[in-house]
Amino acid sequence: RENYLDRDIASIGVKSVKGEFLPKLSVEGGYERREQDPTTSFLLKESVSATFILTYPIFEGGLRRAELHEARSKLREEDLKLIGLKRDIEIEVKEAFNNLNEKQAVLEALKRRRSFAEEDYRMVFEQFKAGLATTVDVIDSDAELVSAESSLMNGRYELLLSVIELKYASGLLREEIVAK
């Protein structure tokens, strides 16, 4: 919003400077009342006057043109700032979206890892019950399962952070907060 206001101000500045090229009309008025003792008939007791002045600049030494060029330059500068800001926002949204896709892919891999760890734990535990695996094998398998579940929880957390980052970059997070 702030950048749009700066652009609007620059646009108004250009219009204002363009107005300096137009002729100016001014009106001056006056009222005069005289109290005389003794009164005379040849002097007016009251008089009203109005003067209209039309001024058109013929030669200003290029000052107005320079002011117009400066105002247009400020307007172009604000337009370029707006374009740059839009580009930066677009890049930030794309990066957040790509980050979200990456986190989703990582989460899928972590789900498969946990699934494999669960299956491995079940198989090792069955082997342990049958006397084919040692306690160390069961502990290692359990540690791998705990590690896989911990990684999966961290992956879900990072995915949620990526969703928040994308909402922030696209401006939806602020709207959700304001709506609440």
Backbone as ProteinMPNN parsed JSONL, in Angstrom:
{"seq_chain_A": "RENYLDRDIASIGVKSVKGEFLPKLSVEGGYERREQDPTTSFLLKESVSATFILTYPIFEGGLRRAELHEARSKLREEDLKLIGLKRDIEIEVKEAFNNLNEKQAVLEALKRRRSFAEEDYRMVFEQFKAGLATTVDVIDSDAELVSAESSLMNGRYELLLSVIELKYASGLLREEIVAK", "coords_chain_A": {"N_chain_A": [[0.819, -1.197, 0.0], [1.902, 1.211, 0.786], [3.777, 1.718, -1.203], [2.112, 2.095, -3.388], [0.883, 4.441, -2.601], [3.066, 6.212, -2.68], [3.488, 6.219, -5.43], [1.08, 7.325, -6.304], [1.278, 9.851, -5.151], [3.478, 10.849, -6.595], [2.316, 10.9, -9.118], [0.335, 12.827, -8.74], [2.022, 14.951, -8.312], [3.1, 15.312, -10.892], [0.812, 16.151, -12.259], [0.339, 18.52, -10.9], [2.591, 20.071, -11.575], [2.194, 20.241, -14.317], [0.007, 21.887, -14.283], [1.144, 24.341, -13.841], [1.743, 25.333, -16.296], [-0.542, 26.393, -17.306], [-2.638, 29.318, -17.776], [-3.149, 31.739, -15.164], [-5.82, 32.857, -13.225], [-6.805, 35.459, -11.272], [-8.676, 37.075, -8.738], [-9.363, 40.177, -7.349], [-10.81, 42.07, -4.855], [-12.487, 44.966, -3.509], [-13.797, 47.081, -0.965], [-14.947, 50.184, -0.011], [-15.679, 52.65, 2.34], [-16.663, 55.909, 3.169], [-16.737, 58.262, 5.665], [-17.75, 61.466, 6.015], [-17.482, 64.728, 7.238], [-18.208, 67.936, 6.802], [-20.623, 66.619, 4.572], [-20.139, 65.976, 1.132], [-21.236, 66.292, -2.247], [-19.824, 65.492, -4.474], [-17.901, 63.505, -3.845], [-17.895, 60.055, -3.414], [-19.727, 58.149, -1.065], [-19.6, 55.399, -0.649], [-17.753, 52.79, -2.182], [-17.218, 50.155, -4.481], [-14.999, 47.755, -5.74], [-13.641, 45.599, -8.238], [-11.145, 43.468, -9.469], [-9.903, 41.67, -12.133], [-7.334, 39.485, -12.879], [-5.407, 38.112, -15.337], [-2.879, 35.926, -15.83], [-0.283, 34.831, -17.802], [2.427, 32.79, -18.297], [5.123, 33.768, -20.211], [7.896, 33.697, -20.608], [9.939, 31.684, -18.754], [12.424, 30.814, -18.364], [12.903, 28.115, -18.676], [12.36, 26.819, -16.341], [9.881, 25.683, -15.565], [9.653, 23.561, -17.361], [11.846, 22.018, -16.573], [11.023, 21.373, -13.984], [8.797, 19.822, -14.645], [10.024, 17.689, -16.004], [11.496, 16.637, -13.875], [9.424, 15.858, -12.124], [8.145, 13.925, -13.698], [10.247, 12.123, -13.842], [10.419, 11.293, -11.161], [7.98, 9.972, -11.001], [8.391, 7.874, -12.84], [10.449, 6.6, -11.45], [9.098, 5.708, -9.154], [7.318, 3.964, -10.41], [9.138, 2.044, -11.337], [10.108, 1.119, -8.884], [7.806, -0.113, -7.926], [7.472, -2.141, -9.857], [9.806, -3.591, -9.348], [9.275, -4.394, -6.7], [7.02, -6.019, -7.108], [8.213, -8.035, -8.633], [10.063, -9.04, -6.769], [8.31, -10.051, -4.827], [7.023, -12.006, -6.337], [9.166, -13.748, -6.832], [9.762, -14.507, -4.204], [7.394, -15.865, -3.523], [7.467, -17.968, -5.382], [9.811, -19.275, -4.523], [9.006, -20.064, -1.956], [6.928, -21.78, -2.638], [8.303, -23.77, -4.079], [9.925, -24.683, -2.008], [7.967, -25.749, -0.338], [7.036, -27.872, -1.967], [9.368, -29.404, -2.008], [9.576, -30.095, 0.732], [7.29, -31.667, 0.964], [7.956, -33.836, -0.658], [10.161, -34.826, 0.764], [8.851, -35.523, 3.122], [7.244, -37.645, 2.228], [9.243, -39.509, 1.651], [10.242, -39.877, 4.213], [8.023, -41.047, 5.419], [7.973, -43.503, 4.096], [10.411, -44.486, 5.029], [9.835, -44.775, 7.777], [7.827, -46.69, 7.587], [9.289, -48.86, 6.552], [11.02, -49.198, 8.705], [9.233, -49.916, 10.723], [8.292, -52.361, 9.714], [10.714, -53.764, 9.657], [11.276, -53.824, 12.4], [9.133, -55.397, 13.337], [9.723, -57.828, 12.028], [12.294, -58.454, 13.079], [11.647, -58.651, 15.758], [9.917, -60.846, 15.716], [11.748, -62.748, 14.857], [13.4, -62.673, 17.071], [11.663, -63.714, 18.998], [11.547, -66.276, 18.03], [14.063, -67.06, 18.496], [16.059, -66.492, 16.705], [17.232, -64.001, 16.506], [19.191, -61.55, 18.25], [19.129, -59.737, 21.4], [20.392, -57.321, 21.024], [19.976, -56.912, 18.299], [17.206, -56.423, 18.306], [17.113, -54.099, 19.851], [18.615, -52.356, 18.215], [16.937, -52.3, 15.966], [14.652, -51.181, 17.102], [15.684, -48.695, 17.849], [16.176, -47.629, 15.323], [13.555, -47.459, 14.4], [12.488, -45.565, 16.218], [14.102, -43.395, 15.552], [13.282, -43.016, 12.871], [10.574, -42.325, 13.265], [10.892, -39.978, 14.74], [12.234, -38.383, 12.842], [10.191, -38.249, 10.969], [8.256, -36.765, 12.36], [9.66, -34.339, 12.622], [9.83, -33.735, 9.923], [7.125, -33.305, 9.291], [6.677, -31.063, 10.847], [8.424, -29.23, 9.6], [7.173, -29.134, 7.12], [4.742, -27.904, 7.791], [5.756, -25.432, 8.578], [6.698, -24.596, 6.095], [4.297, -24.295, 4.731], [3.215, -22.148, 6.154], [5.148, -20.251, 5.539], [4.726, -19.987, 2.773], [2.114, -18.96, 2.795], [2.633, -16.553, 4.074], [4.353, -15.293, 2.216], [2.625, -15.015, 0.058], [0.709, -13.371, 1.076], [-1.542, -14.334, 2.293], [-1.445, -15.137, 4.938], [-1.538, -12.865, 6.532], [-4.123, -11.992, 5.95], [-5.586, -14.112, 7.049], [-4.972, -13.787, 9.759], [-6.019, -11.238, 10.268], [-8.683, -11.762, 9.769], [-9.388, -13.315, 11.91]], "CA_chain_A": [[0.0, 0.0, 0.0], [2.783, 2.375, 0.904], [4.377, 1.972, -2.507], [1.08, 2.657, -4.245], [0.698, 5.824, -2.181], [4.187, 6.975, -3.226], [3.256, 6.375, -6.857], [-0.028, 8.276, -6.442], [1.82, 11.178, -4.826], [4.292, 11.268, -7.741], [1.382, 11.207, -10.203], [-0.262, 14.126, -8.413], [3.09, 15.931, -8.532], [3.172, 15.596, -12.34], [-0.366, 16.963, -12.607], [0.536, 19.843, -10.318], [3.575, 20.794, -12.375], [1.545, 20.551, -15.604], [-0.885, 23.016, -14.038], [1.913, 25.583, -13.868], [1.78, 25.825, -17.68], [-1.824, 27.023, -17.629], [-2.756, 30.69, -17.293], [-3.734, 31.874, -13.832], [-6.822, 33.905, -13.104], [-6.991, 35.852, -9.874], [-9.684, 38.113, -8.544], [-9.16, 41.005, -6.171], [-11.975, 42.92, -4.64], [-12.35, 45.939, -2.437], [-14.964, 47.862, -0.559], [-14.487, 51.355, 0.738], [-16.759, 53.515, 2.825], [-16.11, 57.152, 3.734], [-17.592, 59.092, 6.516], [-17.245, 62.84, 5.927], [-18.239, 65.786, 7.886], [-19.498, 67.974, 6.174], [-20.761, 65.766, 3.403], [-20.107, 66.648, -0.168], [-21.933, 65.485, -3.237], [-18.959, 65.006, -5.549], [-17.179, 62.317, -3.383], [-18.788, 58.939, -3.121], [-19.648, 57.628, 0.293], [-19.237, 53.98, -0.714], [-17.315, 52.351, -3.504], [-16.9, 48.728, -4.601], [-14.172, 47.533, -6.93], [-13.209, 44.218, -8.493], [-10.104, 43.42, -10.481], [-9.583, 40.336, -12.637], [-5.977, 39.479, -13.428], [-5.08, 36.903, -16.079], [-1.427, 35.865, -15.961], [0.2, 33.714, -18.61], [3.892, 32.876, -18.351], [5.679, 33.772, -21.559], [9.265, 33.216, -20.504], [10.276, 31.336, -17.377], [13.814, 30.351, -18.349], [12.972, 26.653, -18.683], [12.15, 26.3, -14.986], [8.704, 24.807, -15.525], [9.985, 22.328, -18.092], [12.744, 21.238, -15.712], [10.199, 20.829, -12.908], [7.984, 18.764, -15.233], [10.903, 16.534, -16.231], [11.82, 16.071, -12.556], [8.226, 15.186, -11.619], [7.977, 12.687, -14.49], [11.321, 11.226, -13.426], [10.005, 10.712, -9.879], [6.904, 9.031, -11.303], [9.026, 6.672, -13.426], [11.184, 5.94, -10.369], [8.115, 4.993, -8.334], [6.847, 2.834, -11.217], [10.185, 1.018, -11.317], [10.109, 0.522, -7.543], [6.645, -1.009, -7.871], [7.789, -3.317, -10.678], [10.797, -4.357, -8.59], [8.612, -5.01, -5.564], [6.206, -7.126, -7.628], [9.132, -9.105, -9.017], [10.588, -9.637, -5.537], [7.23, -10.843, -4.217], [6.831, -13.178, -7.186], [10.289, -14.656, -6.572], [9.593, -15.044, -2.854], [6.298, -16.84, -3.556], [7.955, -19.152, -6.096], [10.749, -19.985, -3.638], [8.231, -20.697, -0.886], [6.195, -22.89, -3.248], [9.275, -24.836, -4.35], [10.315, -25.213, -0.703], [6.848, -26.583, 0.097], [7.079, -29.113, -2.747], [10.52, -30.171, -1.526], [9.239, -30.653, 2.044], [6.313, -32.739, 0.745], [8.689, -35.0, -1.164], [10.952, -35.341, 1.895], [7.911, -36.157, 4.037], [6.883, -38.944, 1.649], [10.392, -40.404, 1.849], [10.303, -40.197, 5.644], [6.94, -42.0, 5.69], [8.449, -44.821, 3.627], [11.462, -44.928, 5.962], [9.179, -45.264, 8.987], [7.149, -47.938, 7.249], [10.318, -49.904, 6.481], [11.535, -49.409, 10.06], [8.207, -50.689, 11.442], [8.327, -53.743, 9.185], [11.967, -54.361, 10.132], [11.144, -54.089, 13.834], [8.256, -56.565, 13.485], [10.439, -59.043, 11.598], [13.362, -58.743, 14.037], [11.026, -59.093, 17.01], [9.466, -62.23, 15.48], [12.954, -63.59, 14.853], [13.855, -62.75, 18.464], [10.793, -64.673, 19.692], [11.887, -67.622, 17.546], [15.429, -67.337, 18.907], [16.971, -66.283, 15.582], [17.841, -62.668, 16.61], [19.648, -61.232, 19.611], [18.562, -58.547, 22.028], [21.031, -56.169, 20.38], [19.266, -56.695, 17.025], [15.914, -55.824, 18.627], [17.389, -52.721, 20.3], [18.99, -51.592, 17.014], [15.738, -52.132, 15.148], [13.802, -50.237, 17.826], [16.32, -47.377, 17.732], [15.932, -47.156, 13.948], [12.14, -47.09, 14.335], [12.336, -44.307, 16.947], [14.737, -42.366, 14.726], [12.417, -42.775, 11.711], [9.392, -41.598, 13.724], [11.341, -38.628, 15.089], [12.472, -37.68, 11.57], [8.887, -37.998, 10.358], [7.652, -35.636, 13.086], [10.393, -33.133, 12.209], [9.424, -33.453, 8.542], [5.776, -32.714, 9.335], [6.859, -29.713, 11.39], [9.017, -28.402, 8.538], [6.147, -28.95, 6.094], [3.828, -26.877, 8.284], [6.468, -24.153, 8.479], [6.722, -24.216, 4.673], [2.946, -23.809, 4.396], [3.111, -20.803, 6.74], [6.034, -19.39, 4.743], [4.041, -19.714, 1.509], [0.995, -18.054, 3.092], [3.212, -15.242, 4.368], [4.866, -14.705, 0.976], [1.518, -14.668, -0.843], [-0.155, -12.397, 1.739], [-2.723, -14.976, 2.857], [-1.297, -15.255, 6.379], [-2.037, -11.611, 7.128], [-5.586, -11.989, 5.816], [-6.128, -15.057, 8.032], [-4.826, -13.193, 11.088], [-6.967, -10.127, 10.367], [-10.035, -12.335, 9.783], [-9.663, -13.868, 13.252]], "C_chain_A": [[0.856, 1.252, 0.0], [3.385, 2.733, -0.444], [3.362, 2.547, -3.485], [0.823, 4.112, -3.879], [1.821, 6.703, -2.727], [3.988, 7.231, -4.718], [2.134, 7.386, -7.104], [0.438, 9.702, -6.153], [2.657, 11.711, -5.984], [3.401, 11.64, -8.917], [0.709, 12.561, -9.978], [0.764, 15.234, -8.617], [3.217, 16.304, -9.999], [2.001, 16.476, -12.75], [-0.212, 18.394, -12.09], [1.507, 20.678, -11.145], [2.995, 21.141, -13.745], [0.614, 21.749, -15.461], [-0.166, 24.35, -14.057], [1.997, 26.168, -15.286], [0.508, 26.566, -18.064], [-1.84, 28.471, -17.13], [-3.461, 30.72, -15.937], [-4.695, 33.06, -13.834], [-6.976, 34.206, -11.62], [-7.969, 37.025, -9.822], [-9.351, 38.852, -7.249], [-10.376, 41.906, -6.044], [-11.748, 43.883, -3.495], [-13.662, 46.663, -2.176], [-14.451, 49.007, 0.291], [-15.699, 52.2, 1.127], [-16.111, 54.72, 3.494], [-17.169, 57.853, 4.559], [-16.984, 60.497, 6.488], [-18.147, 63.794, 6.695], [-17.637, 67.101, 7.442], [-19.506, 67.123, 4.909], [-20.737, 66.59, 2.143], [-20.73, 65.721, -1.182], [-21.0, 64.917, -4.303], [-18.084, 63.81, -5.124], [-18.189, 61.233, -3.018], [-18.621, 58.509, -1.678], [-19.166, 56.188, 0.3], [-18.761, 53.666, -2.123], [-16.931, 50.872, -3.424], [-16.078, 48.566, -5.862], [-13.811, 46.052, -7.027], [-12.206, 44.261, -9.625], [-9.863, 41.959, -10.857], [-8.215, 40.407, -13.286], [-5.74, 38.125, -14.082], [-3.578, 36.927, -16.348], [-1.068, 34.647, -16.783], [1.716, 33.834, -18.719], [4.393, 32.788, -19.795], [7.099, 33.228, -21.535], [9.587, 32.951, -19.047], [11.684, 30.775, -17.282], [13.949, 28.84, -18.295], [12.719, 26.019, -17.324], [10.988, 25.317, -14.941], [8.963, 23.489, -16.252], [10.891, 21.431, -17.246], [11.955, 20.611, -14.56], [9.325, 19.684, -13.415], [8.819, 17.512, -15.478], [11.251, 15.854, -14.906], [10.621, 15.307, -11.988], [7.976, 13.89, -12.375], [9.04, 11.662, -14.123], [10.982, 10.548, -12.099], [8.896, 9.687, -10.084], [7.468, 7.738, -11.898], [9.783, 5.889, -12.363], [10.236, 5.134, -9.484], [7.541, 3.803, -9.091], [7.866, 1.699, -11.208], [10.288, 0.348, -9.946], [8.968, -0.475, -7.408], [6.9, -2.28, -8.672], [8.795, -4.208, -9.949], [10.176, -5.072, -7.404], [7.757, -6.196, -6.01], [7.083, -8.308, -8.01], [9.687, -9.822, -7.783], [9.545, -10.515, -4.859], [7.006, -12.116, -5.015], [7.932, -14.213, -6.937], [10.137, -15.299, -5.197], [8.492, -16.099, -2.808], [6.75, -18.117, -4.267], [8.915, -19.96, -5.236], [10.006, -20.713, -2.529], [7.461, -21.899, -1.422], [7.129, -24.064, -3.539], [9.743, -25.49, -3.047], [9.223, -26.137, -0.158], [6.842, -27.916, -0.652], [8.225, -30.007, -2.292], [10.196, -30.84, -0.193], [8.216, -31.78, 1.915], [7.003, -34.008, 0.251], [9.52, -35.643, -0.049], [10.037, -36.078, 2.869], [7.484, -37.534, 3.522], [8.012, -39.956, 1.846], [10.501, -40.816, 3.315], [9.19, -41.165, 6.053], [7.349, -43.406, 5.255], [9.52, -45.373, 4.569], [10.847, -45.47, 7.251], [8.472, -46.582, 8.736], [8.14, -49.093, 7.18], [10.853, -50.227, 7.872], [10.535, -50.203, 10.894], [8.229, -52.149, 11.009], [9.586, -54.46, 9.667], [11.858, -54.711, 11.607], [10.264, -55.326, 14.065], [8.977, -57.858, 13.127], [11.527, -59.424, 12.599], [12.766, -59.247, 15.346], [10.506, -60.527, 16.877], [10.652, -63.188, 15.467], [13.484, -63.765, 16.28], [13.02, -63.762, 19.246], [11.114, -66.111, 19.281], [13.314, -68.001, 17.925], [16.444, -67.159, 17.805], [17.673, -64.92, 15.618], [18.201, -62.412, 18.067], [18.936, -59.995, 20.13], [19.127, -57.284, 21.39], [20.344, -55.865, 19.047], [17.918, -56.018, 17.261], [16.108, -54.367, 19.039], [17.775, -51.854, 19.115], [17.773, -51.309, 16.136], [14.793, -51.123, 15.792], [14.371, -48.827, 17.727], [16.1, -46.796, 16.336], [14.482, -46.713, 13.779], [11.904, -45.757, 15.038], [12.944, -43.154, 16.142], [13.871, -42.013, 13.524], [11.18, -41.986, 12.116], [9.743, -40.163, 14.102], [11.592, -37.79, 13.829], [11.161, -37.337, 10.887], [8.187, -36.819, 11.046], [8.338, -34.326, 12.715], [10.013, -32.738, 10.785], [8.049, -32.819, 8.476], [5.845, -31.273, 9.845], [7.414, -28.777, 10.315], [8.027, -28.158, 7.41], [5.156, -27.871, 6.528], [4.481, -25.501, 8.245], [6.517, -23.668, 7.032], [5.371, -23.695, 4.22], [2.768, -22.384, 4.924], [3.965, -19.822, 5.946], [5.377, -19.024, 3.415], [2.866, -18.759, 1.731], [1.511, -16.647, 3.363], [3.651, -14.546, 3.086], [3.732, -14.262, 0.057], [0.524, -13.691, -0.208], [-1.385, -13.013, 2.378], [-2.653, -15.073, 4.377], [-1.855, -14.008, 7.075], [-3.554, -11.557, 7.063], [-6.229, -12.936, 6.828], [-6.06, -14.462, 9.443], [-5.838, -12.071, 11.28], [-8.403, -10.659, 10.465], [-10.399, -12.887, 11.162], [-9.842, -12.738, 14.188]], "O_chain_A": [[0.568, 2.223, -0.699], [3.492, 3.91, -0.79], [3.705, 3.388, -4.317], [0.57, 4.933, -4.761], [1.566, 7.816, -3.187], [4.279, 8.32, -5.213], [2.231, 8.21, -8.014], [0.034, 10.645, -6.835], [2.564, 12.891, -6.323], [3.695, 12.593, -9.639], [0.536, 13.342, -10.914], [0.414, 16.333, -9.048], [3.419, 17.474, -10.326], [2.174, 17.436, -13.5], [-0.589, 19.353, -12.764], [1.265, 21.861, -11.385], [3.271, 22.215, -14.279], [0.449, 22.532, -16.396], [-0.795, 25.388, -14.267], [2.286, 27.353, -15.456], [0.494, 27.295, -19.056], [-1.14, 28.81, -16.176], [-4.261, 29.842, -15.614], [-4.398, 34.123, -14.38], [-7.245, 33.312, -10.817], [-8.058, 37.838, -10.743], [-9.096, 38.247, -6.208], [-10.888, 42.429, -7.033], [-10.918, 43.642, -2.618], [-14.504, 46.822, -3.06], [-13.631, 48.821, 1.19], [-16.611, 52.421, 0.331], [-15.16, 54.594, 4.265], [-18.326, 57.995, 4.164], [-15.837, 60.689, 6.89], [-19.368, 63.656, 6.767], [-16.469, 67.303, 7.777], [-18.472, 66.949, 4.264], [-21.23, 67.717, 2.083], [-20.75, 64.504, -0.997], [-21.358, 63.948, -4.973], [-17.554, 63.138, -6.009], [-19.21, 61.5, -2.385], [-17.515, 58.505, -1.139], [-18.394, 55.801, 1.177], [-19.278, 54.187, -3.111], [-16.389, 50.411, -2.42], [-16.387, 49.139, -6.907], [-13.695, 45.357, -6.018], [-12.378, 44.982, -10.608], [-9.646, 41.117, -9.986], [-7.957, 41.265, -14.129], [-5.866, 37.093, -13.423], [-3.07, 37.833, -17.009], [-1.514, 33.541, -16.479], [2.233, 34.854, -19.176], [4.101, 31.823, -20.502], [7.457, 32.386, -22.358], [9.523, 33.849, -18.207], [12.092, 30.307, -16.219], [15.001, 28.329, -17.909], [12.851, 24.804, -17.174], [11.098, 24.244, -14.349], [8.534, 22.428, -15.798], [10.709, 20.213, -17.218], [12.187, 19.457, -14.201], [9.129, 18.692, -12.714], [8.374, 16.4, -15.192], [11.295, 14.626, -14.831], [10.789, 14.222, -11.431], [7.636, 12.872, -11.772], [8.764, 10.463, -14.095], [11.233, 9.354, -11.933], [8.873, 8.651, -9.418], [7.068, 6.642, -11.505], [9.767, 4.658, -12.366], [10.545, 4.002, -9.109], [7.299, 2.75, -8.501], [7.5, 0.531, -11.084], [10.529, -0.856, -9.86], [9.143, -1.555, -6.843], [6.578, -3.377, -8.215], [8.654, -5.43, -9.934], [10.507, -6.225, -7.128], [7.766, -7.249, -5.373], [6.732, -9.457, -7.739], [9.771, -11.049, -7.753], [9.863, -11.601, -4.373], [6.819, -13.187, -4.439], [7.657, -15.409, -6.843], [10.358, -16.501, -5.044], [8.637, -17.116, -2.131], [6.453, -19.221, -3.811], [8.848, -21.189, -5.216], [10.339, -21.852, -2.199], [7.352, -22.921, -0.745], [6.785, -25.216, -3.276], [9.934, -26.705, -2.991], [9.522, -27.184, 0.417], [6.662, -28.97, -0.042], [8.07, -31.225, -2.202], [10.503, -32.017, -0.001], [8.268, -32.748, 2.674], [6.677, -35.113, 0.684], [9.571, -36.868, 0.061], [10.401, -37.135, 3.385], [7.377, -38.482, 4.3], [7.765, -41.117, 2.169], [10.815, -41.966, 3.62], [9.388, -42.005, 6.931], [7.098, -44.38, 5.964], [9.54, -46.567, 4.87], [11.282, -46.503, 7.762], [8.511, -47.486, 9.571], [7.867, -50.18, 7.689], [11.11, -51.389, 8.187], [10.928, -51.064, 11.681], [8.189, -53.056, 11.84], [9.53, -55.631, 10.042], [12.3, -55.782, 12.023], [10.596, -56.191, 14.876], [8.858, -58.861, 13.831], [11.667, -60.6, 12.934], [13.309, -60.157, 15.972], [10.634, -61.327, 17.804], [10.574, -64.296, 15.997], [13.951, -64.84, 16.657], [13.541, -64.551, 20.034], [10.972, -67.041, 20.074], [13.733, -69.137, 17.701], [17.579, -67.619, 17.934], [18.608, -64.693, 14.85], [17.604, -62.974, 18.985], [18.235, -59.302, 19.392], [18.416, -56.292, 21.235], [20.149, -54.7, 18.701], [17.529, -55.133, 16.499], [15.346, -53.497, 18.617], [17.308, -50.719, 19.013], [17.609, -50.2, 15.628], [14.199, -50.299, 15.096], [13.622, -47.868, 17.541], [15.864, -45.596, 16.193], [14.203, -45.722, 13.104], [11.192, -44.903, 14.51], [12.365, -42.071, 16.063], [13.735, -40.836, 13.188], [10.769, -41.074, 11.398], [8.98, -39.239, 13.819], [11.202, -36.624, 13.767], [11.024, -36.266, 10.296], [7.593, -35.973, 10.376], [7.67, -33.312, 12.515], [9.89, -31.553, 10.474], [7.826, -31.896, 7.691], [5.158, -30.387, 9.338], [6.924, -27.661, 10.145], [8.036, -27.087, 6.803], [4.773, -27.02, 5.726], [3.826, -24.512, 7.914], [6.392, -22.472, 6.77], [5.297, -22.764, 3.418], [2.235, -21.519, 4.228], [3.55, -18.687, 5.707], [5.462, -17.876, 2.978], [2.651, -17.848, 0.931], [0.905, -15.664, 2.936], [3.366, -13.366, 2.881], [3.854, -13.256, -0.643], [-0.402, -13.231, -0.876], [-2.2, -12.292, 2.954], [-3.69, -15.09, 5.041], [-2.557, -14.106, 8.081], [-4.202, -11.124, 8.016], [-7.274, -12.627, 7.4], [-6.993, -14.623, 10.23], [-6.449, -11.964, 12.344], [-9.238, -10.079, 11.159], [-11.572, -12.922, 11.535], [-10.084, -12.953, 15.376]]}, "name": "protein", "num_of_chains": 1, "seq": "RENYLDRDIASIGVKSVKGEFLPKLSVEGGYERREQDPTTSFLLKESVSATFILTYPIFEGGLRRAELHEARSKLREEDLKLIGLKRDIEIEVKEAFNNLNEKQAVLEALKRRRSFAEEDYRMVFEQFKAGLATTVDVIDSDAELVSAESSLMNGRYELLLSVIELKYASGLLREEIVAK"}
